[in-house]
Each structure stands twice: as C-alpha cells, then as structure tokens.
Tab-separated table of C-alpha atoms in Angstrom:
chain	number	residue	atom	x	y	z
A	721	MET	CA	-76.270	33.296	-7.018
A	722	LEU	CA	-72.728	34.656	-7.279
A	723	SER	CA	-71.146	33.964	-10.639
A	724	LEU	CA	-67.404	33.721	-11.122
A	725	PRO	CA	-65.810	36.478	-13.193
A	726	MET	CA	-64.116	35.599	-16.447
A	727	PRO	CA	-60.314	35.375	-16.140
A	728	SER	CA	-58.370	38.455	-17.083
A	729	PRO	CA	-56.763	38.154	-20.515
A	730	HIS	CA	-53.272	38.977	-19.190
A	731	VAL	CA	-53.291	36.189	-16.637
A	732	SER	CA	-52.035	32.738	-17.523
A	733	GLN	CA	-54.820	30.326	-16.654
A	734	PRO	CA	-54.074	26.639	-16.075
A	735	SER	CA	-56.837	24.309	-17.143
A	736	PRO	CA	-58.943	22.919	-14.305
A	737	GLU	CA	-58.894	19.479	-15.885
A	738	ALA	CA	-55.313	19.183	-17.127
A	739	PRO	CA	-51.815	20.145	-16.066
A	740	PRO	CA	-50.281	23.227	-17.681
A	741	ALA	CA	-49.095	22.763	-21.226
A	742	SER	CA	-45.520	23.548	-20.222
A	743	HIS	CA	-45.459	20.589	-17.862
A	744	ALA	CA	-45.735	16.964	-18.811
A	745	ARG	CA	-47.216	14.337	-16.542
A	746	LYS	CA	-44.837	11.380	-16.507
A	747	GLY	CA	-46.912	9.267	-14.169
A	748	GLY	CA	-50.428	9.816	-12.900
A	749	PRO	CA	-51.662	8.842	-9.452
A	750	ARG	CA	-53.323	5.491	-8.994
A	751	ARG	CA	-56.384	7.352	-7.707
A	752	GLN	CA	-57.667	10.824	-8.432
A	753	PRO	CA	-57.880	12.637	-5.074
A	754	GLY	CA	-59.763	15.806	-4.269
A	755	TYR	CA	-57.816	18.942	-3.481
A	756	ARG	CA	-58.407	18.448	0.262
A	757	ALA	CA	-56.689	15.057	0.127
A	758	VAL	CA	-53.703	16.538	-1.727
A	759	ALA	CA	-53.581	19.464	0.712
A	760	LEU	CA	-53.627	17.152	3.739
A	761	ILE	CA	-50.912	14.901	2.276
A	762	VAL	CA	-48.671	17.919	1.676
A	763	ALA	CA	-49.661	19.347	5.066
A	764	SER	CA	-48.578	16.164	6.869
A	765	ALA	CA	-45.059	16.575	5.476
A	766	MET	CA	-45.017	20.267	6.363
A	767	PHE	CA	-46.280	19.501	9.872
A	768	MET	CA	-43.410	17.054	10.355
A	769	GLU	CA	-40.902	19.707	9.287
A	770	GLN	CA	-42.479	22.514	11.325
A	771	LEU	CA	-42.765	20.319	14.426
A	772	ASP	CA	-39.150	19.213	14.181
A	773	ALA	CA	-37.978	22.816	13.836
A	774	THR	CA	-39.345	23.728	17.288
A	775	VAL	CA	-39.402	20.486	19.288
A	776	LEU	CA	-35.591	20.220	19.395
A	777	ALA	CA	-35.047	23.367	21.476
A	778	THR	CA	-36.521	21.824	24.633
A	779	ALA	CA	-34.269	18.753	24.334
A	780	LEU	CA	-30.910	20.528	23.964
A	781	PRO	CA	-29.911	20.398	27.680
A	782	ALA	CA	-30.597	16.649	27.883
A	783	MET	CA	-28.735	16.026	24.616
A	784	ALA	CA	-25.777	18.067	25.857
A	785	ARG	CA	-25.505	15.854	28.952
A	786	ASP	CA	-25.512	12.686	26.825
A	787	PHE	CA	-22.869	14.038	24.449
A	788	GLY	CA	-20.673	15.421	27.242
A	789	VAL	CA	-20.745	19.028	26.009
A	790	THR	CA	-22.160	22.279	27.365
A	791	ALA	CA	-25.633	23.402	26.335
A	792	PRO	CA	-24.380	26.403	24.263
A	793	HIS	CA	-22.388	23.995	22.090
A	794	MET	CA	-25.670	22.359	21.087
A	795	SER	CA	-26.719	25.465	19.133
A	796	ILE	CA	-24.813	24.000	16.178
A	797	ALA	CA	-27.549	21.343	15.966
A	798	LEU	CA	-29.997	24.153	15.152
A	799	THR	CA	-27.761	26.215	12.884
A	800	SER	CA	-26.601	23.220	10.816
A	801	TYR	CA	-30.234	22.558	9.913
A	802	LEU	CA	-30.721	26.220	8.989
A	803	LEU	CA	-27.635	26.061	6.788
A	804	SER	CA	-29.108	23.175	4.770
A	805	LEU	CA	-32.373	25.068	4.386
A	806	ALA	CA	-30.575	28.181	3.175
A	807	VAL	CA	-28.523	26.319	0.581
A	808	PHE	CA	-31.100	23.920	-0.842
A	809	ILE	CA	-34.461	25.778	-0.788
A	810	PRO	CA	-33.513	27.900	-3.840
A	811	ALA	CA	-32.699	24.711	-5.808
A	812	SER	CA	-36.075	23.104	-5.104
A	813	GLY	CA	-37.946	24.649	-8.037
A	814	TRP	CA	-35.315	23.597	-10.580
A	815	ALA	CA	-35.191	20.074	-9.126
A	816	ALA	CA	-38.985	19.720	-9.402
A	817	ASP	CA	-38.920	20.842	-13.042
A	818	ARG	CA	-35.986	18.576	-13.900
A	819	PHE	CA	-36.916	15.366	-12.078
A	820	GLY	CA	-40.664	15.760	-11.454
A	821	SER	CA	-42.542	17.244	-8.516
A	822	ARG	CA	-43.768	13.893	-7.145
A	823	THR	CA	-40.316	12.320	-7.440
A	824	VAL	CA	-38.600	15.205	-5.635
A	825	PHE	CA	-41.332	15.509	-2.999
A	826	ARG	CA	-41.163	11.788	-2.275
A	827	LEU	CA	-37.355	11.898	-2.130
A	828	ALA	CA	-37.503	14.916	0.219
A	829	ILE	CA	-39.762	13.039	2.650
A	830	ALA	CA	-37.471	9.995	2.482
A	831	VAL	CA	-34.312	12.046	3.105
A	832	PHE	CA	-35.937	13.912	6.002
A	833	THR	CA	-37.152	10.633	7.547
A	834	ILE	CA	-33.738	8.960	7.186
A	835	GLY	CA	-32.120	12.057	8.666
A	836	SER	CA	-34.523	11.844	11.630
A	837	LEU	CA	-33.584	8.192	12.198
A	838	LEU	CA	-29.875	9.040	12.118
A	839	CYS	CA	-30.441	11.937	14.549
A	840	ALA	CA	-32.111	9.514	16.972
A	841	GLN	CA	-29.139	7.130	16.681
A	842	SER	CA	-26.502	9.832	17.243
A	843	GLN	CA	-23.835	9.040	19.828
A	844	SER	CA	-21.822	12.231	19.355
A	845	LEU	CA	-22.397	15.882	18.523
A	846	ALA	CA	-20.432	15.564	15.255
A	847	PHE	CA	-22.677	12.750	14.016
A	848	LEU	CA	-25.777	14.707	15.058
A	849	VAL	CA	-24.613	17.700	13.001
A	850	PHE	CA	-24.162	15.442	9.945
A	851	ALA	CA	-27.651	13.982	10.447
A	852	ARG	CA	-29.171	17.445	10.860
A	853	LEU	CA	-27.534	18.595	7.612
A	854	LEU	CA	-29.127	15.614	5.867
A	855	GLN	CA	-32.454	16.331	7.530
A	856	GLY	CA	-32.247	19.950	6.380
A	857	MET	CA	-31.737	18.858	2.769
A	858	GLY	CA	-35.037	17.000	2.943
A	859	GLY	CA	-36.812	19.820	4.751
A	860	ALA	CA	-35.584	22.387	2.213
A	861	MET	CA	-37.262	20.478	-0.607
A	862	MET	CA	-40.449	19.506	1.258
A	863	ILE	CA	-41.847	22.995	1.815
A	864	PRO	CA	-41.601	24.614	-1.656
A	865	VAL	CA	-42.090	21.397	-3.650
A	866	GLY	CA	-45.070	20.452	-1.469
A	867	ARG	CA	-46.620	23.836	-2.195
A	868	LEU	CA	-45.869	23.345	-5.890
A	869	VAL	CA	-47.588	19.929	-5.852
A	870	LEU	CA	-50.694	21.574	-4.421
A	871	LEU	CA	-50.639	24.441	-6.933
A	872	ARG	CA	-50.420	22.001	-9.829
A	873	SER	CA	-53.161	19.760	-8.432
A	874	THR	CA	-55.764	22.399	-7.563
A	875	THR	CA	-57.987	24.564	-9.734
A	876	LYS	CA	-58.086	28.287	-9.042
A	877	ALA	CA	-61.647	27.993	-7.762
A	878	ASP	CA	-60.500	25.652	-4.971
A	879	LEU	CA	-57.129	27.261	-4.233
A	880	VAL	CA	-58.240	29.368	-1.250
A	881	SER	CA	-59.761	26.384	0.527
A	882	ALA	CA	-56.743	24.216	-0.284
A	883	MET	CA	-54.311	26.830	1.056
A	884	SER	CA	-56.329	27.202	4.266
A	885	TRP	CA	-55.954	23.459	4.879
A	886	LEU	CA	-52.261	23.622	4.028
A	887	LEU	CA	-51.595	26.485	6.440
A	888	VAL	CA	-52.861	24.640	9.526
A	889	PRO	CA	-49.646	22.628	10.172
A	890	ALA	CA	-47.529	25.731	9.732
A	891	MET	CA	-49.453	27.347	12.590
A	892	ILE	CA	-49.801	24.231	14.776
A	893	GLY	CA	-46.259	22.860	14.481
A	894	PRO	CA	-44.442	25.703	16.276
A	895	MET	CA	-47.020	25.632	19.082
A	896	VAL	CA	-47.121	21.861	19.582
A	897	GLY	CA	-43.334	21.521	19.428
A	898	PRO	CA	-42.241	22.935	22.818
A	899	PRO	CA	-44.831	21.155	25.031
A	900	LEU	CA	-44.419	17.885	23.103
A	901	GLY	CA	-40.644	18.130	23.353
A	902	GLY	CA	-40.874	18.757	27.085
A	903	PHE	CA	-43.161	15.751	27.547
A	904	LEU	CA	-40.947	13.385	25.530
A	905	VAL	CA	-37.736	14.492	27.249
A	906	THR	CA	-39.315	14.296	30.714
A	907	PHE	CA	-41.102	10.957	30.445
A	908	LEU	CA	-39.261	9.098	27.653
A	909	ASP	CA	-35.973	10.114	26.043
A	910	TRP	CA	-34.804	12.940	23.782
A	911	ARG	CA	-34.362	10.449	20.926
A	912	TRP	CA	-38.152	10.159	20.674
A	913	ILE	CA	-38.384	13.698	19.315
A	914	PHE	CA	-36.853	12.226	16.145
A	915	TYR	CA	-38.534	8.818	16.268
A	916	ILE	CA	-41.983	10.420	16.035
A	917	ASN	CA	-41.107	11.535	12.494
A	918	LEU	CA	-40.703	7.952	11.257
A	919	PRO	CA	-44.377	6.854	11.065
A	920	ILE	CA	-45.395	10.240	9.632
A	921	GLY	CA	-42.677	9.994	6.986
A	922	VAL	CA	-43.529	6.417	5.989
A	923	LEU	CA	-47.238	7.249	5.734
A	924	GLY	CA	-46.398	10.323	3.659
A	925	LEU	CA	-44.340	8.242	1.213
A	926	VAL	CA	-47.206	5.787	0.732
A	927	LEU	CA	-49.844	8.490	0.226
A	928	VAL	CA	-47.681	10.519	-2.179
A	929	SER	CA	-47.015	7.387	-4.256
A	930	ILE	CA	-50.742	6.597	-4.462
A	931	PHE	CA	-52.374	9.994	-4.831
A	932	ILE	CA	-49.903	12.549	-6.232
A	933	ALA	CA	-49.311	12.871	-9.977
A	934	ASP	CA	-45.830	13.538	-11.338
A	935	SER	CA	-45.243	16.610	-13.493
A	936	ARG	CA	-42.091	18.231	-14.775
A	937	ALA	CA	-41.003	20.880	-17.247
A	938	GLU	CA	-40.643	19.700	-20.840
A	939	LYS	CA	-37.460	21.774	-21.159
A	940	PRO	CA	-36.037	22.482	-17.676
A	941	ASP	CA	-33.777	25.495	-17.269
A	942	ARG	CA	-30.025	25.077	-17.083
A	943	PHE	CA	-28.892	24.705	-13.477
A	944	ASP	CA	-27.469	27.906	-11.954
A	945	GLY	CA	-24.555	26.541	-9.875
A	946	LEU	CA	-22.915	29.889	-9.127
A	947	GLY	CA	-26.267	31.325	-8.097
A	948	LEU	CA	-26.760	28.421	-5.683
A	949	VAL	CA	-23.376	29.097	-4.043
A	950	LEU	CA	-23.940	32.859	-3.746
A	951	SER	CA	-27.538	32.602	-2.538
A	952	GLY	CA	-26.560	29.837	-0.093
A	953	ALA	CA	-23.710	31.937	1.322
A	954	SER	CA	-25.991	34.947	1.649
A	955	LEU	CA	-28.956	33.177	3.211
A	956	GLY	CA	-26.736	30.961	5.366
A	957	GLY	CA	-24.786	33.924	6.709
A	958	LEU	CA	-27.928	35.905	7.478
A	959	LEU	CA	-29.733	32.959	9.097
A	960	PHE	CA	-26.697	32.102	11.246
A	961	ALA	CA	-26.418	35.742	12.324
A	962	PHE	CA	-30.132	35.952	13.162
A	963	GLU	CA	-29.969	32.701	15.130
A	964	LEU	CA	-26.910	33.693	17.172
A	965	SER	CA	-28.162	37.197	17.917
A	966	SER	CA	-31.618	35.984	18.951
A	967	ARG	CA	-30.094	33.550	21.457
A	968	GLY	CA	-27.457	35.969	22.727
A	969	GLU	CA	-24.769	33.358	22.085
A	970	GLY	CA	-21.375	33.586	20.447
A	971	ASP	CA	-18.899	36.394	19.890
A	972	ALA	CA	-20.498	39.604	18.632
A	973	ARG	CA	-17.699	39.883	16.072
A	974	ILE	CA	-18.639	36.492	14.620
A	975	THR	CA	-22.285	37.522	14.398
A	976	PHE	CA	-21.332	40.774	12.683
A	977	GLY	CA	-18.991	38.939	10.305
A	978	LEU	CA	-21.744	36.518	9.324
A	979	MET	CA	-24.095	39.420	8.720
A	980	VAL	CA	-21.535	41.160	6.492
A	981	MET	CA	-20.881	37.921	4.595
A	982	GLY	CA	-24.601	37.492	4.044
A	983	VAL	CA	-25.057	41.033	2.742
A	984	LEU	CA	-22.000	40.970	0.441
A	985	SER	CA	-22.915	37.547	-0.954
A	986	GLY	CA	-26.448	38.822	-1.521
A	987	LEU	CA	-25.174	41.824	-3.466
A	988	ALA	CA	-22.923	39.526	-5.509
A	989	TYR	CA	-25.944	37.322	-6.250
A	990	LEU	CA	-27.991	40.312	-7.424
A	991	ARG	CA	-25.239	41.237	-9.873
A	992	HIS	CA	-24.931	37.649	-11.061
A	993	ALA	CA	-28.715	37.282	-11.493
A	994	ARG	CA	-28.946	40.459	-13.590
A	995	LYS	CA	-26.104	39.339	-15.869
A	996	LEU	CA	-27.565	35.852	-16.264
A	997	SER	CA	-31.049	37.193	-17.030
A	998	ALA	CA	-29.622	39.655	-19.569
A	999	ALA	CA	-27.905	36.714	-21.310
A	1000	GLY	CA	-31.194	34.816	-21.517
A	1001	GLY	CA	-30.468	32.473	-18.606
A	1002	HIS	CA	-32.550	31.652	-15.535
A	1003	PRO	CA	-31.098	32.510	-12.087
A	1004	ILE	CA	-31.875	30.084	-9.286
A	1005	LEU	CA	-33.838	32.816	-7.471
A	1006	ASP	CA	-35.717	34.568	-10.255
A	1007	LEU	CA	-35.928	38.230	-9.252
A	1008	SER	CA	-37.990	39.064	-12.350
A	1009	LEU	CA	-40.956	37.445	-10.563
A	1010	MET	CA	-41.136	40.653	-8.530
A	1011	ASN	CA	-42.377	42.394	-11.682
A	1012	ILE	CA	-45.675	40.498	-11.241
A	1013	GLU	CA	-47.798	42.878	-9.169
A	1014	THR	CA	-49.766	40.475	-6.961
A	1015	PHE	CA	-46.698	38.288	-6.357
A	1016	ARG	CA	-44.533	41.309	-5.452
A	1017	LEU	CA	-47.069	42.815	-3.057
A	1018	SER	CA	-47.732	39.454	-1.397
A	1019	VAL	CA	-44.002	38.823	-0.908
A	1020	ILE	CA	-43.335	42.280	0.544
A	1021	ALA	CA	-46.428	42.589	2.762
A	1022	GLY	CA	-46.355	38.920	3.760
A	1023	ASN	CA	-42.699	39.060	4.760
A	1024	ILE	CA	-43.208	42.184	6.859
A	1025	THR	CA	-46.124	40.470	8.628
A	1026	ARG	CA	-44.009	37.335	9.188
A	1027	ILE	CA	-41.935	39.351	11.659
A	1028	THR	CA	-44.836	38.896	14.092
A	1029	GLN	CA	-45.578	35.325	13.001
A	1030	GLY	CA	-41.967	34.296	13.596
A	1031	ALA	CA	-41.715	36.102	16.934
A	1032	GLN	CA	-44.892	34.901	18.653
A	1033	PRO	CA	-43.959	31.185	19.150
A	1034	PHE	CA	-40.744	32.459	20.744
A	1035	LEU	CA	-42.252	35.212	22.907
A	1036	ILE	CA	-45.513	33.705	24.195
A	1037	PRO	CA	-44.201	30.521	25.897
A	1038	LEU	CA	-41.233	32.453	27.296
A	1039	MET	CA	-43.456	35.230	28.677
A	1040	LEU	CA	-45.821	32.750	30.320
A	1041	GLN	CA	-42.936	30.953	32.026
A	1042	LEU	CA	-40.641	33.831	33.017
A	1043	GLY	CA	-43.254	36.542	33.474
A	1044	PHE	CA	-46.213	34.548	34.787
A	1045	GLY	CA	-44.298	31.831	36.640
A	1046	MET	CA	-46.009	28.987	34.768
A	1047	THR	CA	-44.432	25.599	34.183
A	1048	ALA	CA	-43.380	24.607	30.667
A	1049	ALA	CA	-46.390	22.293	30.437
A	1050	GLU	CA	-48.855	25.032	31.504
A	1051	ALA	CA	-47.328	27.544	29.095
A	1052	GLY	CA	-47.438	24.992	26.292
A	1053	MET	CA	-51.121	24.240	26.834
A	1054	ILE	CA	-52.067	27.923	26.773
A	1055	SER	CA	-49.920	28.519	23.686
A	1056	LEU	CA	-51.890	25.820	21.878
A	1057	SER	CA	-54.902	28.149	21.762
A	1058	THR	CA	-53.334	29.911	18.751
A	1059	ALA	CA	-53.397	26.545	16.959
A	1060	VAL	CA	-57.090	26.193	17.866
A	1061	GLY	CA	-57.739	29.569	16.255
A	1062	SER	CA	-55.916	28.431	13.130
A	1063	LEU	CA	-58.079	25.306	12.901
A	1064	LEU	CA	-61.275	27.333	13.316
A	1065	MET	CA	-60.232	29.560	10.428
A	1066	LYS	CA	-59.849	26.913	7.703
A	1067	GLY	CA	-63.567	26.732	6.864
A	1068	VAL	CA	-64.083	30.486	7.110
A	1069	ALA	CA	-61.372	31.821	4.776
A	1070	PRO	CA	-63.058	30.928	1.447
A	1071	LYS	CA	-66.319	32.607	2.520
A	1072	VAL	CA	-64.568	35.749	3.760
A	1073	LEU	CA	-62.490	36.107	0.599
A	1074	ARG	CA	-65.511	35.470	-1.635
A	1075	ARG	CA	-67.477	38.150	0.211
A	1076	TYR	CA	-64.799	40.843	0.575
A	1077	GLY	CA	-61.999	39.962	-1.869
A	1078	PHE	CA	-58.279	39.711	-1.235
A	1079	ARG	CA	-57.492	43.427	-1.003
A	1080	ASN	CA	-60.162	44.324	1.550
A	1081	THR	CA	-59.516	41.198	3.602
A	1082	LEU	CA	-55.751	41.723	3.748
A	1083	LEU	CA	-56.159	45.416	4.504
A	1084	VAL	CA	-58.672	45.119	7.355
A	1085	ASN	CA	-57.695	41.720	8.711
A	1086	GLY	CA	-54.010	42.725	8.651
A	1087	ILE	CA	-54.718	45.512	11.119
A	1088	ILE	CA	-56.881	43.218	13.265
A	1089	CYS	CA	-54.430	40.283	13.435
A	1090	THR	CA	-51.403	42.487	14.123
A	1091	GLY	CA	-53.355	44.523	16.668
A	1092	THR	CA	-54.515	41.354	18.416
A	1093	TYR	CA	-50.919	40.252	18.965
A	1094	ALA	CA	-50.084	43.782	20.130
A	1095	VAL	CA	-52.672	43.333	22.915
A	1096	CYS	CA	-50.485	40.472	24.206
A	1097	ALA	CA	-48.159	43.216	25.458
A	1098	LEU	CA	-50.833	44.032	28.073
A	1099	MET	CA	-51.192	40.456	29.403
A	1100	ARG	CA	-50.476	40.147	33.119
A	1101	PRO	CA	-50.584	37.289	35.673
A	1102	ASP	CA	-53.825	38.569	37.227
A	1103	TRP	CA	-55.688	38.094	33.945
A	1104	PRO	CA	-58.151	35.160	34.108
A	1105	HIS	CA	-56.849	32.218	32.124
A	1106	TRP	CA	-59.958	32.157	29.959
A	1107	SER	CA	-59.235	35.697	28.741
A	1108	ILE	CA	-55.728	34.689	27.652
A	1109	TYR	CA	-57.156	31.657	25.845
A	1110	VAL	CA	-59.682	33.863	24.034
A	1111	LEU	CA	-57.041	36.446	23.065
A	1112	LEU	CA	-54.575	33.870	21.699
A	1113	THR	CA	-57.316	31.932	19.896
A	1114	ALA	CA	-58.423	35.145	18.179
A	1115	ALA	CA	-54.800	36.008	17.333
A	1116	GLY	CA	-54.266	32.581	15.762
A	1117	PHE	CA	-57.529	32.813	13.812
A	1118	PHE	CA	-56.856	36.220	12.253
A	1119	MET	CA	-53.159	35.533	11.575
A	1120	SER	CA	-54.020	32.250	9.849
A	1121	LEU	CA	-56.606	34.009	7.683
A	1122	GLN	CA	-54.002	36.620	6.729
A	1123	PHE	CA	-51.471	34.052	5.542
A	1124	THR	CA	-54.084	31.983	3.743
A	1125	ALA	CA	-54.796	35.117	1.698
A	1126	TYR	CA	-51.123	36.013	1.148
A	1127	ASN	CA	-50.116	32.474	0.180
A	1128	THR	CA	-52.958	32.244	-2.331
A	1129	VAL	CA	-53.053	35.624	-4.067
A	1130	ALA	CA	-49.274	35.460	-4.581
A	1131	TYR	CA	-49.767	32.946	-7.411
A	1132	ASP	CA	-52.754	34.615	-9.076
A	1133	GLU	CA	-50.826	36.089	-12.019
A	1134	VAL	CA	-47.834	33.723	-12.066
A	1135	PRO	CA	-47.731	31.839	-15.391
A	1136	ALA	CA	-47.901	28.064	-15.076
A	1137	ALA	CA	-44.403	27.685	-16.520
A	1138	ARG	CA	-42.950	29.791	-13.663
A	1139	MET	CA	-44.778	28.177	-10.739
A	1140	SER	CA	-41.687	26.186	-9.703
A	1141	ALA	CA	-39.503	29.294	-9.572
A	1142	ALA	CA	-42.226	31.212	-7.709
A	1143	ALA	CA	-42.675	28.475	-5.083
A	1144	SER	CA	-38.947	28.265	-4.278
A	1145	PHE	CA	-38.581	32.080	-4.280
A	1146	TYR	CA	-41.545	32.515	-1.928
A	1147	SER	CA	-40.389	29.755	0.452
A	1148	THR	CA	-36.837	31.101	0.608
A	1149	PHE	CA	-37.883	34.513	1.847
A	1150	GLN	CA	-40.580	33.046	4.075
A	1151	GLN	CA	-37.909	31.083	5.971
A	1152	LEU	CA	-35.629	34.116	6.137
A	1153	MET	CA	-38.306	36.409	7.570
A	1154	LEU	CA	-39.549	33.892	10.155
A	1155	SER	CA	-35.974	33.748	11.467
A	1156	MET	CA	-35.830	37.542	11.309
A	1157	GLY	CA	-38.926	37.664	13.532
A	1158	ILE	CA	-37.129	35.681	16.239
A	1159	CYS	CA	-34.079	37.909	15.843
A	1160	VAL	CA	-36.074	41.146	16.178
A	1161	ALA	CA	-37.971	39.811	19.206
A	1162	GLY	CA	-34.777	38.607	20.900
A	1163	PHE	CA	-33.004	41.896	20.186
A	1164	ALA	CA	-35.900	43.971	21.550
A	1165	LEU	CA	-36.053	41.759	24.634
A	1166	ALA	CA	-32.302	42.000	25.283
A	1167	THR	CA	-32.251	45.768	24.684
A	1168	SER	CA	-35.094	46.360	27.144
A	1169	MET	CA	-33.414	44.156	29.758
A	1170	ALA	CA	-30.117	46.019	29.370
A	1171	ALA	CA	-31.837	49.411	29.580
A	1172	ASN	CA	-33.522	48.388	32.834
A	1173	GLY	CA	-30.469	46.631	34.291
A	1174	ARG	CA	-32.123	43.192	34.433
A	1175	SER	CA	-30.458	39.842	33.847
A	1176	VAL	CA	-33.809	38.021	33.605
A	1177	ALA	CA	-36.593	39.201	31.324
A	1178	GLY	CA	-39.563	40.785	33.083
A	1179	LEU	CA	-43.107	41.498	31.930
A	1180	ALA	CA	-42.207	45.029	30.832
A	1181	ASP	CA	-39.439	43.619	28.603
A	1182	PHE	CA	-41.864	41.252	26.908
A	1183	SER	CA	-44.284	44.140	26.395
A	1184	VAL	CA	-41.541	46.081	24.599
A	1185	ALA	CA	-40.801	43.068	22.385
A	1186	PHE	CA	-44.455	42.573	21.429
A	1187	VAL	CA	-44.913	46.255	20.629
A	1188	THR	CA	-41.714	46.258	18.543
A	1189	VAL	CA	-42.574	43.301	16.291
A	1190	THR	CA	-46.221	44.325	15.825
A	1191	THR	CA	-45.283	47.914	14.987
A	1192	ILE	CA	-43.003	46.636	12.222
A	1193	ALA	CA	-45.696	44.247	10.961
A	1194	MET	CA	-48.275	47.033	10.880
A	1195	ALA	CA	-46.228	48.634	8.066
A	1196	ALA	CA	-47.608	45.902	5.783
A	1197	THR	CA	-50.860	47.927	5.700
A	1198	PHE	CA	-49.278	50.310	3.174
A	1199	TRP	CA	-48.519	47.435	0.774
A	1200	ASN	CA	-51.872	45.725	1.321
A	1201	ALA	CA	-53.604	48.937	0.257
A	1202	ARG	CA	-51.725	48.865	-3.063
A	1203	LEU	CA	-53.299	45.592	-4.169
A	1204	PRO	CA	-55.809	46.058	-7.023
A	1205	HIS	CA	-59.442	45.828	-5.949
A	1206	ASP	CA	-59.959	42.851	-8.251
A	1207	ALA	CA	-56.750	41.020	-7.270
A	1208	GLY	CA	-57.361	37.274	-7.246
A	1209	ALA	CA	-61.038	37.651	-8.199
A	1210	ASP	CA	-60.941	34.504	-10.317
A	1211	ILE	CA	-59.576	32.602	-7.303
A	1212	SER	CA	-61.902	33.949	-4.603
A	1213	GLY	CA	-65.041	34.369	-6.719
A	1214	HIS	CA	-65.334	37.952	-5.442
A	1215	ARG	CA	-66.957	40.595	-7.607
A	1216	ARG	CA	-66.615	44.224	-6.673
A	1217	ARG	CA	-70.082	45.655	-6.061
A	1218	ARG	CA	-71.207	48.327	-8.470
A	1219	SER	CA	-73.621	51.120	-7.756
A	1220	LEU	CA	-77.100	50.978	-9.338
A	1221	ALA	CA	-76.294	54.073	-11.397
A	1222	ALA	CA	-73.141	52.460	-12.796
A	1223	ALA	CA	-75.086	49.332	-13.721
A	1224	VAL	CA	-77.791	51.411	-15.470
A	1225	ASN	CA	-75.173	53.458	-17.378
A	1226	GLU	CA	-73.393	50.292	-18.449
A	1227	ALA	CA	-76.672	48.800	-19.699
A	1228	THR	CA	-77.620	52.040	-21.508
A	1229	ASP	CA	-74.216	52.331	-23.221
A	1230	ALA	CA	-74.218	48.691	-24.336
A	1231	PRO	CA	-74.669	48.229	-28.112
A	1232	ASP	CA	-77.901	46.673	-29.393
C-alpha cells in the first residue's frame, strides 16, 4: 500500500475540505460536485473556445464571398480575436480575485456566447470584427479563470486526474475544428460555426451556476492599469506578427514593425513591473512567480514543448492534403487520431505519475512525445493508413501526458493567495507559445519552399518543418532534468525508492 508523503513545510497547502484562508466563499454551489464534474464543466467551456479558434479558418473563403471582400482581408477576423486575448488574459486573475471566480467565469461564458451569436448575425466585415473582439474578451477570461476554478475546487491528491480530464478539450478542439468547419460550410452555412457555441454556452452557464462555488480574495490587489496597456501592446504586437508571418500575408515591414513594438513594449513592461514590485505593488503579470522553482521550470519547459503542440494542428492536415493528395474530410478524419490518443491518456496519467513521479515522467516522456512527432517527418503517401493512425494516436497520447504533468506540477509550490496570478501568467504565455509554434512551422515551411524554388509545399518541405519544431521542443529536456526528484510528490503520491542499505541506516540512526 503506497502512502502519501507528508507535505513539505515550505509549501503552502490548501485544505482539502475548505477554500484557502486568503479567499472567502461568497456563495456556495447548490450541490457539491466531485472534481471530475468540475473538470468537465470547465472543460466544456475550454472546448468551445478551442474549437472556435480553429473552426473559423476553413470558413474564411465563404465568409469573404458573402461580405464582398477578398480572402486575405478576412485575416482580420482571426487577428482581432487574438488582440482581445492578448489584452485581457493578464487581467483575468485580478478580476477573479476582485469579483469572484464563479462570477467572472460565468460572465466570460456569457460574453463569449453573445459574441458567437453576433458573429453569426454579421452582415459586414466591420461588424464581424467587433463581434470577434467581444468574443475574445470572453475567451480571454474563460481559460485562466476556468483553470483557477478547478485549482480551488480540487484537492492536491486529485489534481493530476482533474488536469488530465481538463486537458482533453485542449487537444481535441484544434483537431475537430477543421473537419467540422469544412462540413458545416459545405452542407449548411458558415454561420453555423458560431451557432454551435450557443447550446454549449447556455449549458455551461446553467452548470456553473449549480455546481461551482464562488471565491474571491478578501483584499484584492490594486488594479495595474499601466501594466495592462504595456502587456497588451507587447502580447498583441507579437501575436499579430506571428499570425501574419505564419500565413505569409501582409507587408514584411508591417510584420517587422509589430514585432519591434511587441519587444519594446515588453521591455517597458519589465521595467514597470520591477518598479511596481519594489514599491510594494502587484504587477498584472507577476514575474516574481518565476522565483518558485517548480512553476518556473514548468513554464520554461512547457513553453518550449508548446512549439510542437502549436505547430502540429497546422502541419498535419496541411501535409495530408498537399503532400498526400487527400481531401479535407479525409485529412480531418486522420488528424482526429491525435484526439483519440489524448482521450486514452486521461485514465493513465495519475498511475504513471504515481509510479514514476513528475521529474522522471517529464524527462522520459518528453523525449518520447517529441520524438514521436519527429517521426511524422518520415510519413509518405505509400504508408498504410493504419500506420499513420497508430503514429498520430501515440503522438497524441504522449503529448497529452506531458501537458497533464506540466499543467499540474506548475502549481505545486504556488501559495493559495497567488493562484489567481499564477493562472493568468501561465495562460498568457501558453497562448503566446502556441502561436509561436504556428509561426515557427510556417517560417520553416516557407524557407524550405524558397530554398527549393517551389510555390507549393512538398513532402520534403513538411519534413523540414517537423524536424525544426521538434528539435526546438527537444531542448525542454534540459529543463525537465532540473526538476527536483520529489517535485509534486504530495500531488502524485510518488515516493522516491530508497535502497535497502539506506533504509537500514536510517532505522539504525533513528533515536530510541
């Protein structure tokens, strides 16, 4: 029988039965749900956001015809959403502390759902951009506040299992989006890609109201308005630049200017955050969280690995269509095998982490999951379809296990009073690095095409792109190895095995 280790004295431990002392519950749920129910409620909102982020791309040509504009002009429908994410994600933690996590989460779902309805009713590109900005405001709050709701509702013993359930929509959404979007546009109308959010949103509002407790900080920090402007300008500029460069659209000078704006605004934010912290204030993105070892290593290693996670939903369907000659529907069905792998993982992660611990799992599984995606560079049209299914299912399984571990161990040593700041910080850089993955993949693809004098991407170009993103992600191994052997032991239930001699010495040295 494996016994759980006692919590380390330097780690802030929330009570399994009650919310942290620094947070007051202003309204309890009508029913007390298990952590799986809370995880699935939060996951439904995240699935809606993740699905919407990818389903729109397939509908842009049809929308352009209806609005009387060219398809490249429709890229603003994507970038306007990214702009809202960049500006409002950093404010999510403060909002949850000030107004309550249930209140903000419920409002985020409502705003996203209303934004979806307005998108479906759009008669012009200008109105669509307004609706997408509104939708992005809701989406920016849903991801970090949803994660915060789960963290505050789950004991450490159940956190691994809860996170594995939560991660499923993040893996499925990007894969389901393109084939679903193609189906809706082909057989119904592009407006249905937004209408499908309405029943999910309404159901989410009902379930959150019934099952999720409200908690907020007793003394919320003062709002950092200047930090919001600087971080928004930095993240917005970088995300716009990544988006434009990955699609090969727009003037290169504009892309470069956005990149410079993002970097300079980021440097200005760093200076502002240091001054505010020195004066006893709380910057909207709390950089002092990086002093917490497990949080810092999870952010760095996880973000490096997200280069591959962000790139694969972009590369795989494109490779299957352009390189293998498949239809969009065929490519979409094969791409879904990564989602199958993610689903298979959810019951396995707690057992793996209990047996091997976070450090060993992240170290070994990180090499396996990145290497599995690297094998995709070798895929060719003469491969049997079953072998591609097996490869992508395995890739989805191991990648999902990796991010279940990252997303859980990150909060191991974070004090309860700083959970809100940690959730918004983590989500901000998660969004940035997923976009960076698309940018790196698109840049590698375009560079290989230019070097070989091709106007259409070939199989060799896709191979170069896969090798590029997985080589970068493999660098996370260095940071995974720096995790302490007992990192997250009170979450996973893992105890490092001792030799018999060490056990005997310990017993001999023990006082009578």
